Structure formats: C-alpha cells, structure tokens
XYZ file of N, CA and C in Angstrom:
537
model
N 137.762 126.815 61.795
C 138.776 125.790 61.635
C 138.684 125.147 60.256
N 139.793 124.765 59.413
C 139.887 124.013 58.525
C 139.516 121.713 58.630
N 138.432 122.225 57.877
C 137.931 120.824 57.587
C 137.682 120.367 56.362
N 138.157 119.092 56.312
C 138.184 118.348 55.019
C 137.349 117.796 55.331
N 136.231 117.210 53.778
C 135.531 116.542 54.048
C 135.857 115.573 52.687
N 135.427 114.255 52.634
C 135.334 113.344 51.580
C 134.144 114.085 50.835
N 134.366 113.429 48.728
C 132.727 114.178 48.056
C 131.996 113.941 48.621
N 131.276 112.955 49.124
C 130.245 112.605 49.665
C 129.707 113.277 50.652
N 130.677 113.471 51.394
C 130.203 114.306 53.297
C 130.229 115.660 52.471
N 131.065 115.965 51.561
C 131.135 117.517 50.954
C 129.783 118.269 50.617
N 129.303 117.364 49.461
C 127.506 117.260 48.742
C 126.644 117.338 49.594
N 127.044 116.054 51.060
C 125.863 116.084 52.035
C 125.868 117.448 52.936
N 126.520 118.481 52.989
C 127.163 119.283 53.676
C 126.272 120.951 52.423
N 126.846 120.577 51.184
C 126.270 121.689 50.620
C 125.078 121.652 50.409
N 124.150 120.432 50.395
C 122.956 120.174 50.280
C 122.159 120.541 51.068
N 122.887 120.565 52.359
C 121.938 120.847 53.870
C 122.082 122.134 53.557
N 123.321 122.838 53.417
C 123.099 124.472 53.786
C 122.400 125.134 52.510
N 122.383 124.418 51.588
C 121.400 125.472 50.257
C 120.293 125.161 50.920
N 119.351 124.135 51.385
C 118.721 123.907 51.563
C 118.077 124.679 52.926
N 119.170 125.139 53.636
C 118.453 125.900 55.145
C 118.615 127.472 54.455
N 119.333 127.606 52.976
C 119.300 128.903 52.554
C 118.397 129.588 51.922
N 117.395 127.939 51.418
C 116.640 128.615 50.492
C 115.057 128.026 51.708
N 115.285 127.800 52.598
C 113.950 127.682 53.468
C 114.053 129.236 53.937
N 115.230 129.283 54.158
C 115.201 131.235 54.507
C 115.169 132.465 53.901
N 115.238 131.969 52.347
C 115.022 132.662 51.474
C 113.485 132.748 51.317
N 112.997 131.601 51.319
C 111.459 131.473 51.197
C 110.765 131.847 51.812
N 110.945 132.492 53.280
C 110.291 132.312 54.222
C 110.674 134.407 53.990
N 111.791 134.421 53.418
C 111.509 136.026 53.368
C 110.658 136.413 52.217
N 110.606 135.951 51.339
C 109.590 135.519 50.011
C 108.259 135.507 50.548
N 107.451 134.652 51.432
C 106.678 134.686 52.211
C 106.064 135.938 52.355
N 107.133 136.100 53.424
C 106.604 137.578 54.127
C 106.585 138.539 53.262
N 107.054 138.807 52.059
C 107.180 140.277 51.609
C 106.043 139.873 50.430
N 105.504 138.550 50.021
C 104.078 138.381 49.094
C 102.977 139.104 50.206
N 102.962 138.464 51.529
C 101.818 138.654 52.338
C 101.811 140.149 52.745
N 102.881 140.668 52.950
C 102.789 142.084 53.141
C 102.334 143.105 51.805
N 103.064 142.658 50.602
C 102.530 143.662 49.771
C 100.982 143.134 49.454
N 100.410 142.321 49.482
C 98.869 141.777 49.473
C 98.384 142.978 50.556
N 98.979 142.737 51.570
C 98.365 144.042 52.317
C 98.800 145.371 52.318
N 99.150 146.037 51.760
C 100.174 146.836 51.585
C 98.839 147.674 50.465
N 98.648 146.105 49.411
C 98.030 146.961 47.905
C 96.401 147.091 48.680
N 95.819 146.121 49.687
C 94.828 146.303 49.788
C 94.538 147.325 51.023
N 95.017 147.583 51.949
C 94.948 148.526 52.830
C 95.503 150.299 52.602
N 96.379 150.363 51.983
C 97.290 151.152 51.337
C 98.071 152.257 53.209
N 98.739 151.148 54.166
C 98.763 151.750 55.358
C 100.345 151.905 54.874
N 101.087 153.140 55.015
C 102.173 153.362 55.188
C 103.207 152.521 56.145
N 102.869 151.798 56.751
C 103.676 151.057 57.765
C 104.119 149.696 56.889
N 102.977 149.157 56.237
C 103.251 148.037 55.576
C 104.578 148.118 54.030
N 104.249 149.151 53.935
C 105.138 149.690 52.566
C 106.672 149.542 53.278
N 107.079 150.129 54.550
C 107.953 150.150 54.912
C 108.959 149.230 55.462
N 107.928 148.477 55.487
C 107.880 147.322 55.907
C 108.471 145.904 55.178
N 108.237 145.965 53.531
C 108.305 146.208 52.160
C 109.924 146.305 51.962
N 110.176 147.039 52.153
C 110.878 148.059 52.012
C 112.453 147.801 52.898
N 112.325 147.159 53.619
C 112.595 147.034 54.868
C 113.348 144.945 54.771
N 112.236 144.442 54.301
C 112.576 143.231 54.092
C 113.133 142.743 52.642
N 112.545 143.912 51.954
C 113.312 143.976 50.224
C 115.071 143.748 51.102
N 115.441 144.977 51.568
C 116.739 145.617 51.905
C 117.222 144.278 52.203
N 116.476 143.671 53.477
C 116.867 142.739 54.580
C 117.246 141.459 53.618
N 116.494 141.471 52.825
C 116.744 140.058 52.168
C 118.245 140.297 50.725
N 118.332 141.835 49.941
C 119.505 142.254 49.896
C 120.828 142.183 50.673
N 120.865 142.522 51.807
C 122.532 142.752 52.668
C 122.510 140.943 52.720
N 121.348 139.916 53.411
C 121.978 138.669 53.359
C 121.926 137.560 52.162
N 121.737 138.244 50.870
C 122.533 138.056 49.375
C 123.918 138.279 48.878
N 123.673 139.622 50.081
C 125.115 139.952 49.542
C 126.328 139.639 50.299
N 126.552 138.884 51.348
C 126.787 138.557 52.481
C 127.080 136.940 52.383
N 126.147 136.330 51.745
C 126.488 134.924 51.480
C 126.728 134.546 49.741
N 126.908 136.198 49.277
C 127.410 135.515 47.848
C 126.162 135.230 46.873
N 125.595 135.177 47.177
C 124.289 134.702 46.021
C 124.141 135.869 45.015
N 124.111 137.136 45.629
C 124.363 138.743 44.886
C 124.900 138.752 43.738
N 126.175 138.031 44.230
C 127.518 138.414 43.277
C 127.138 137.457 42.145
N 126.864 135.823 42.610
C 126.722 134.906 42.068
C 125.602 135.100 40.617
N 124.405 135.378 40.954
C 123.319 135.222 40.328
C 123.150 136.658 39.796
N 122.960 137.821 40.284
C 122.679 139.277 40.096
C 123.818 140.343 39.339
N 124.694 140.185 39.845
C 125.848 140.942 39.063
C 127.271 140.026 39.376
N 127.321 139.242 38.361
C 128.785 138.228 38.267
C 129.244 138.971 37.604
N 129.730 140.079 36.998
C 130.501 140.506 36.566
C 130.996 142.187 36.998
N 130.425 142.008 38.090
C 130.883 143.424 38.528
C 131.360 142.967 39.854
N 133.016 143.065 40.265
C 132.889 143.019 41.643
C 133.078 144.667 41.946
N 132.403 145.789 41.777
C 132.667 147.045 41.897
C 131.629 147.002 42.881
N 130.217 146.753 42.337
C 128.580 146.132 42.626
C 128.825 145.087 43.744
N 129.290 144.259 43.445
C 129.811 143.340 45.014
C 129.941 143.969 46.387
N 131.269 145.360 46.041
C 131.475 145.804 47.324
C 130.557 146.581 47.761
N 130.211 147.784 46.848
C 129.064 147.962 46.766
C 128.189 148.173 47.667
N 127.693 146.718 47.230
C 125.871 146.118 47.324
C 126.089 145.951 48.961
N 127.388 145.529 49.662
C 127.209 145.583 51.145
C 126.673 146.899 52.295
N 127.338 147.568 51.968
C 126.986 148.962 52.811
C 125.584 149.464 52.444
N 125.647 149.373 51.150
C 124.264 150.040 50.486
C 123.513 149.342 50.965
N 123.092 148.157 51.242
C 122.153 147.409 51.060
C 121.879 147.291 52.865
N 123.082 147.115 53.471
C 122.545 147.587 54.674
C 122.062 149.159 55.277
N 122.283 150.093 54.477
C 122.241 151.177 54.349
C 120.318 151.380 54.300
N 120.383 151.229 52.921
C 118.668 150.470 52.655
C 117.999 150.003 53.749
N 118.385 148.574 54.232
C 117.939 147.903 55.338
C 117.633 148.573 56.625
N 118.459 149.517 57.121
C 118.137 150.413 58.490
C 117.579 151.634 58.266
N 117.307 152.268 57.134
C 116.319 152.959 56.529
C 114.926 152.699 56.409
N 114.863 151.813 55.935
C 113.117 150.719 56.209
C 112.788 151.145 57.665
N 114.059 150.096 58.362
C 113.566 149.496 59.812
C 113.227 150.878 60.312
N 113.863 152.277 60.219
C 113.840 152.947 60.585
C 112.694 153.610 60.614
N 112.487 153.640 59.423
C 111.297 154.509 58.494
C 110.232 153.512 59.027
N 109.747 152.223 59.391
C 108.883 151.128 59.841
C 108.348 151.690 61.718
N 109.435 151.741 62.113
C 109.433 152.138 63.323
C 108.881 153.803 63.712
N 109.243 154.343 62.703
C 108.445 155.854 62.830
C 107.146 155.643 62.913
N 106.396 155.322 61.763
C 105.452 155.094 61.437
C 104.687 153.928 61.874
N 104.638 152.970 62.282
C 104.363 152.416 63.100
C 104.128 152.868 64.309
N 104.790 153.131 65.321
C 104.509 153.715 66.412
C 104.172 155.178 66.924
N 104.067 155.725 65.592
C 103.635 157.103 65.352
C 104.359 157.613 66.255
N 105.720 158.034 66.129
C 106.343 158.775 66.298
C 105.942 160.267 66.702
N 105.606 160.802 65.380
C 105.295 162.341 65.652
C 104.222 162.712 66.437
N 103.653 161.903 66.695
C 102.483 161.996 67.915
C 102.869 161.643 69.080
N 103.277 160.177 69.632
C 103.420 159.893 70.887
C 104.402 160.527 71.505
N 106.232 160.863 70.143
C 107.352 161.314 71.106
C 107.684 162.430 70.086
N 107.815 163.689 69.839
C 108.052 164.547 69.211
C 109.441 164.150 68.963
N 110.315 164.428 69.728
C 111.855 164.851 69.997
C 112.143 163.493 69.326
N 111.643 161.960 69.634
C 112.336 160.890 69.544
C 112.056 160.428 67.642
N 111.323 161.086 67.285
C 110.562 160.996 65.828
C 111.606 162.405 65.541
N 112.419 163.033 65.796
C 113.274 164.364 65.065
C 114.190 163.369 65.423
N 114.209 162.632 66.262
C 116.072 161.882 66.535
C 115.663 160.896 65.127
N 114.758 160.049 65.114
C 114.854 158.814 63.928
C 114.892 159.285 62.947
N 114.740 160.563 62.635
C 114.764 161.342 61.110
C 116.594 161.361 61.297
N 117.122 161.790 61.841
C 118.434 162.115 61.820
C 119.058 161.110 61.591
N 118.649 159.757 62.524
C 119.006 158.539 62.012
C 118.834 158.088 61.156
N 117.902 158.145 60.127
C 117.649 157.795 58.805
C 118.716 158.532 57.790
N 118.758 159.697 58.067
C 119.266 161.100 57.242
C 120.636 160.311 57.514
N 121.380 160.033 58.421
C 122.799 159.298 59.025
C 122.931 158.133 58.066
N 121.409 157.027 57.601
C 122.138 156.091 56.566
C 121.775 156.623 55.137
N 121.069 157.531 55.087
C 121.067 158.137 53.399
C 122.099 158.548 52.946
N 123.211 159.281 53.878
C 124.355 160.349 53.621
C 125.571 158.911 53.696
N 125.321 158.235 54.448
C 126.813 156.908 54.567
C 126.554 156.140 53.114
N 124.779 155.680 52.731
C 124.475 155.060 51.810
C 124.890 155.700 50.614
N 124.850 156.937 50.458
C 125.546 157.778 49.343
C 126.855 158.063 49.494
N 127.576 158.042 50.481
C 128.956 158.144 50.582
C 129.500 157.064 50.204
N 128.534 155.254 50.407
C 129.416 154.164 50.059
C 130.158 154.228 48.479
N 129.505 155.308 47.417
C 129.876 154.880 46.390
C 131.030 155.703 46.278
N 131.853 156.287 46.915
C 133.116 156.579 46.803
C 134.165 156.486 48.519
N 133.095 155.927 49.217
C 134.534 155.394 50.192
C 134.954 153.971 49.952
N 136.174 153.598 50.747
C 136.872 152.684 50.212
C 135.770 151.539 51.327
N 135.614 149.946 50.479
C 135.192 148.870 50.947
C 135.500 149.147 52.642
N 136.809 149.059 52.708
C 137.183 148.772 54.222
C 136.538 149.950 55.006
N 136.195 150.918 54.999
C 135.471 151.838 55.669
C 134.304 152.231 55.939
N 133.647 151.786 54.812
C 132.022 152.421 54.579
C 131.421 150.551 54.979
N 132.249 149.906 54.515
C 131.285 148.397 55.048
C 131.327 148.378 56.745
N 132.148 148.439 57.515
C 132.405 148.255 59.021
C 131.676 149.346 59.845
N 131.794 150.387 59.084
C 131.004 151.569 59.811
C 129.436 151.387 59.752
N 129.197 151.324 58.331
C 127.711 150.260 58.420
C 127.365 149.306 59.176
N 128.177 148.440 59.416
C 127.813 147.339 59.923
C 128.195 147.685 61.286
N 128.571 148.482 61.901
C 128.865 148.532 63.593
C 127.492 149.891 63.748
N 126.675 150.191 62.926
C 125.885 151.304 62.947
C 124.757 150.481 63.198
N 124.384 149.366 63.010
C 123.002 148.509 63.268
C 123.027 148.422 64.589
N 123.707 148.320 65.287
C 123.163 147.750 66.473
C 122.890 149.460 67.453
N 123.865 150.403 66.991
C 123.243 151.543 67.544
C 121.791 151.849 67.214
N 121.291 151.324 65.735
C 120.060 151.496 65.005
C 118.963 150.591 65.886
N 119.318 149.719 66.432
C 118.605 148.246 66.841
C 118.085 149.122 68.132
N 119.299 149.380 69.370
C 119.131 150.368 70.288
C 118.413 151.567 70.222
N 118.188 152.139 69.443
C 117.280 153.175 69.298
C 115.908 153.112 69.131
N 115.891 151.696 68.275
C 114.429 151.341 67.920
C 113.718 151.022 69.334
N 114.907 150.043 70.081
C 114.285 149.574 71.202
C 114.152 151.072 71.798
N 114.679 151.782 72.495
C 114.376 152.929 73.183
C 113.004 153.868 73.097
N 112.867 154.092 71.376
C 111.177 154.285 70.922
C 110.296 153.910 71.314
N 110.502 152.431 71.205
C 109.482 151.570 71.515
C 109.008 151.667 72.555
N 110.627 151.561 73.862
C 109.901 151.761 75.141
C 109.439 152.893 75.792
N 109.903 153.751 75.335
C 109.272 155.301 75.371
C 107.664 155.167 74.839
N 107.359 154.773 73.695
C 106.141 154.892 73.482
C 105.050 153.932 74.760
N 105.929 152.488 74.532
C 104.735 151.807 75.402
C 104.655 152.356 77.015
N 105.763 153.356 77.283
C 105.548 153.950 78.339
C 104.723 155.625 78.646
N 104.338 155.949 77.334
C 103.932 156.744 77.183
C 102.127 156.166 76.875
N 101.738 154.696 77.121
C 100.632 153.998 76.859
C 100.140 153.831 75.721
N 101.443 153.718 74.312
C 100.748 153.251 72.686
C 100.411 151.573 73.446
N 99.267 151.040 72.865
C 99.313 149.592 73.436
C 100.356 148.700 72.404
N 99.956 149.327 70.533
C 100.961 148.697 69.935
C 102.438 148.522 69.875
N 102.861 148.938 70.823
C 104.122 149.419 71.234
C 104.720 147.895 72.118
N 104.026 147.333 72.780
C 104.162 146.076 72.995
C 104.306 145.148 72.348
N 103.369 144.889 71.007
C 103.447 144.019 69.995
C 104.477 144.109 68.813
N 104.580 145.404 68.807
C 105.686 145.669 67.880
C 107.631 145.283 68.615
N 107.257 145.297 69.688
C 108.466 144.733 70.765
C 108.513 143.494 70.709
N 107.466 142.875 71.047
C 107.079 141.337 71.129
C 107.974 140.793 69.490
N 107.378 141.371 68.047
C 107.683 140.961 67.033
C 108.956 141.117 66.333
N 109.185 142.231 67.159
C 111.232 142.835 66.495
C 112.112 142.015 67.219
N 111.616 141.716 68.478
C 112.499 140.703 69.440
C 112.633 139.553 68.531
N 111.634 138.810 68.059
C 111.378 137.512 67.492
C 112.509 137.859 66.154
N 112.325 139.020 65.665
C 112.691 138.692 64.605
C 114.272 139.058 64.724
N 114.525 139.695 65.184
C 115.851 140.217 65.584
C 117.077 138.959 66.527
C-alpha cells in the first residue's frame, strides 16, 4: 500500500531499516570471517562450500535490495539484471555443493549424490544461460528453482539420517534455522 510519511517519520523509517540491513549484513560478515578462519585452519571441504555458499547468499540479497547496483556497479544496469539469476545461481550451487559434502553423499546415498550433481549441473547451465536470456525469464525460473533446491536438500538429509549419518540431524536442525 501507498504511504506517506512526514521527513521526520521518513528518516525515522530509513534509519530503522539500514539499520536492520546492516545488523544483517554483519551478521553475514560474521559468519563468513568465522568460517574462512576455519576453512584456512582445518582445510575441510565442507567449510569452503560453505564460503561459497554465503559469499553467493549475501550476493542475490545485494542484489535484491539494491545495494549491488548502488555501491558495486552504478553504472551498469546490464550487471544489475544480471547479478540476480547469477547470483542466485551461485547461491544454490554452494548450498548444493555444501550439502553433498557435508553429508557425504557418495557414501551414504549413491543415486541421491548423482541426482545433486545434476542439480548443480541444472544451476551452472541456467547460471550461464542468464547472460543471454532475457531478465524476465532466467530471473523467475531461478527464483521458482530454490525451493525445488530447498526440497531436495531436505530429502538428502532425510535419506541420510535415515540411513543412520548422526550429522544428518544437525545439519537439519541448522538449515531449518537458517532457512
């Protein structure tokens, strides 16, 4: 709905939301210092992806609320349209690539670790297609492709913890939270 506000309520209004933007900015800042700390000192493939994953994550909601365009490339809105698909493209690639490896896939579920490769391979080929399909196509198809991505992860998961990975619980416990 359209709302007017007086300057005052306007300022008090943009103040709050930079302010809940950049506690959420920080807090992805956070996580991706503490992960690559572990990342450089453990050197475990899960954490990289992980990396990788929240790089992306913290990309698509730059590009999504404008800060992208704003701060990173103001002069390209080519890069604008862009940076959406790709960047979610990126983003379910991580999660994807996080979730293999993590729950060791190629060990606990053969078949379900050849399906997440395909799914990955599904946003490499859209992520490379974004740079010549049109905005209106390659952004919506991306973006209606996460939650099939979300569904799959969950399905792994429960396949594995039913197959008795114990981390398979915790990694449920933590995607829920974060998701």
């Amino acid at each position: 709905p359209l709302r007017l506000y007086s300057p005052v309520a306007f300022i008090e209004q943009s103040r709050d939301a930079q302010f809940a933007i950049g506690l959420y900015y920080g807090i992805l800042l956070a996580l991706f210092v503490y992960n690559l700390v572990l990342w450089l000192s453990l050197r475990d493939a899960s954490y990289f992806w992980y990396l990788f994953h929240i790089s992306a994550f913290g990309l698509v909601l730059m590009t999504l609320n404008g800060l992208g365009f704003e701060y990173l490339w103001p002069d390209s809105p080519w890069l604008a349209d862009l940076s959406v698909p790709l960047s979610i493209c990126l983003s379910q690639i991580g999660m994807q690539q996080f979730a293999r490896v993590f729950l060791r896939l190629p060990v606990v579920w053969p078949l379900g670790n050849r399906i997440s490769l395909g799914v990955i391979a599904f946003y490499v080929v859209l992520g490379v297609a974004s740079f010549w399909l049109p905005y209106r196509i390659a952004t919506p198809l991306a973006a209606a492709s996460v939650l099939v991505s979300i569904l799959w992860i969950l399905t792994t998961t429960l396949t594995a913890m039913r197959r008795g990975d114990r981390s398979a619980l915790l990694f449920l416990l933590a995607w829920g939270m974060f998701l």
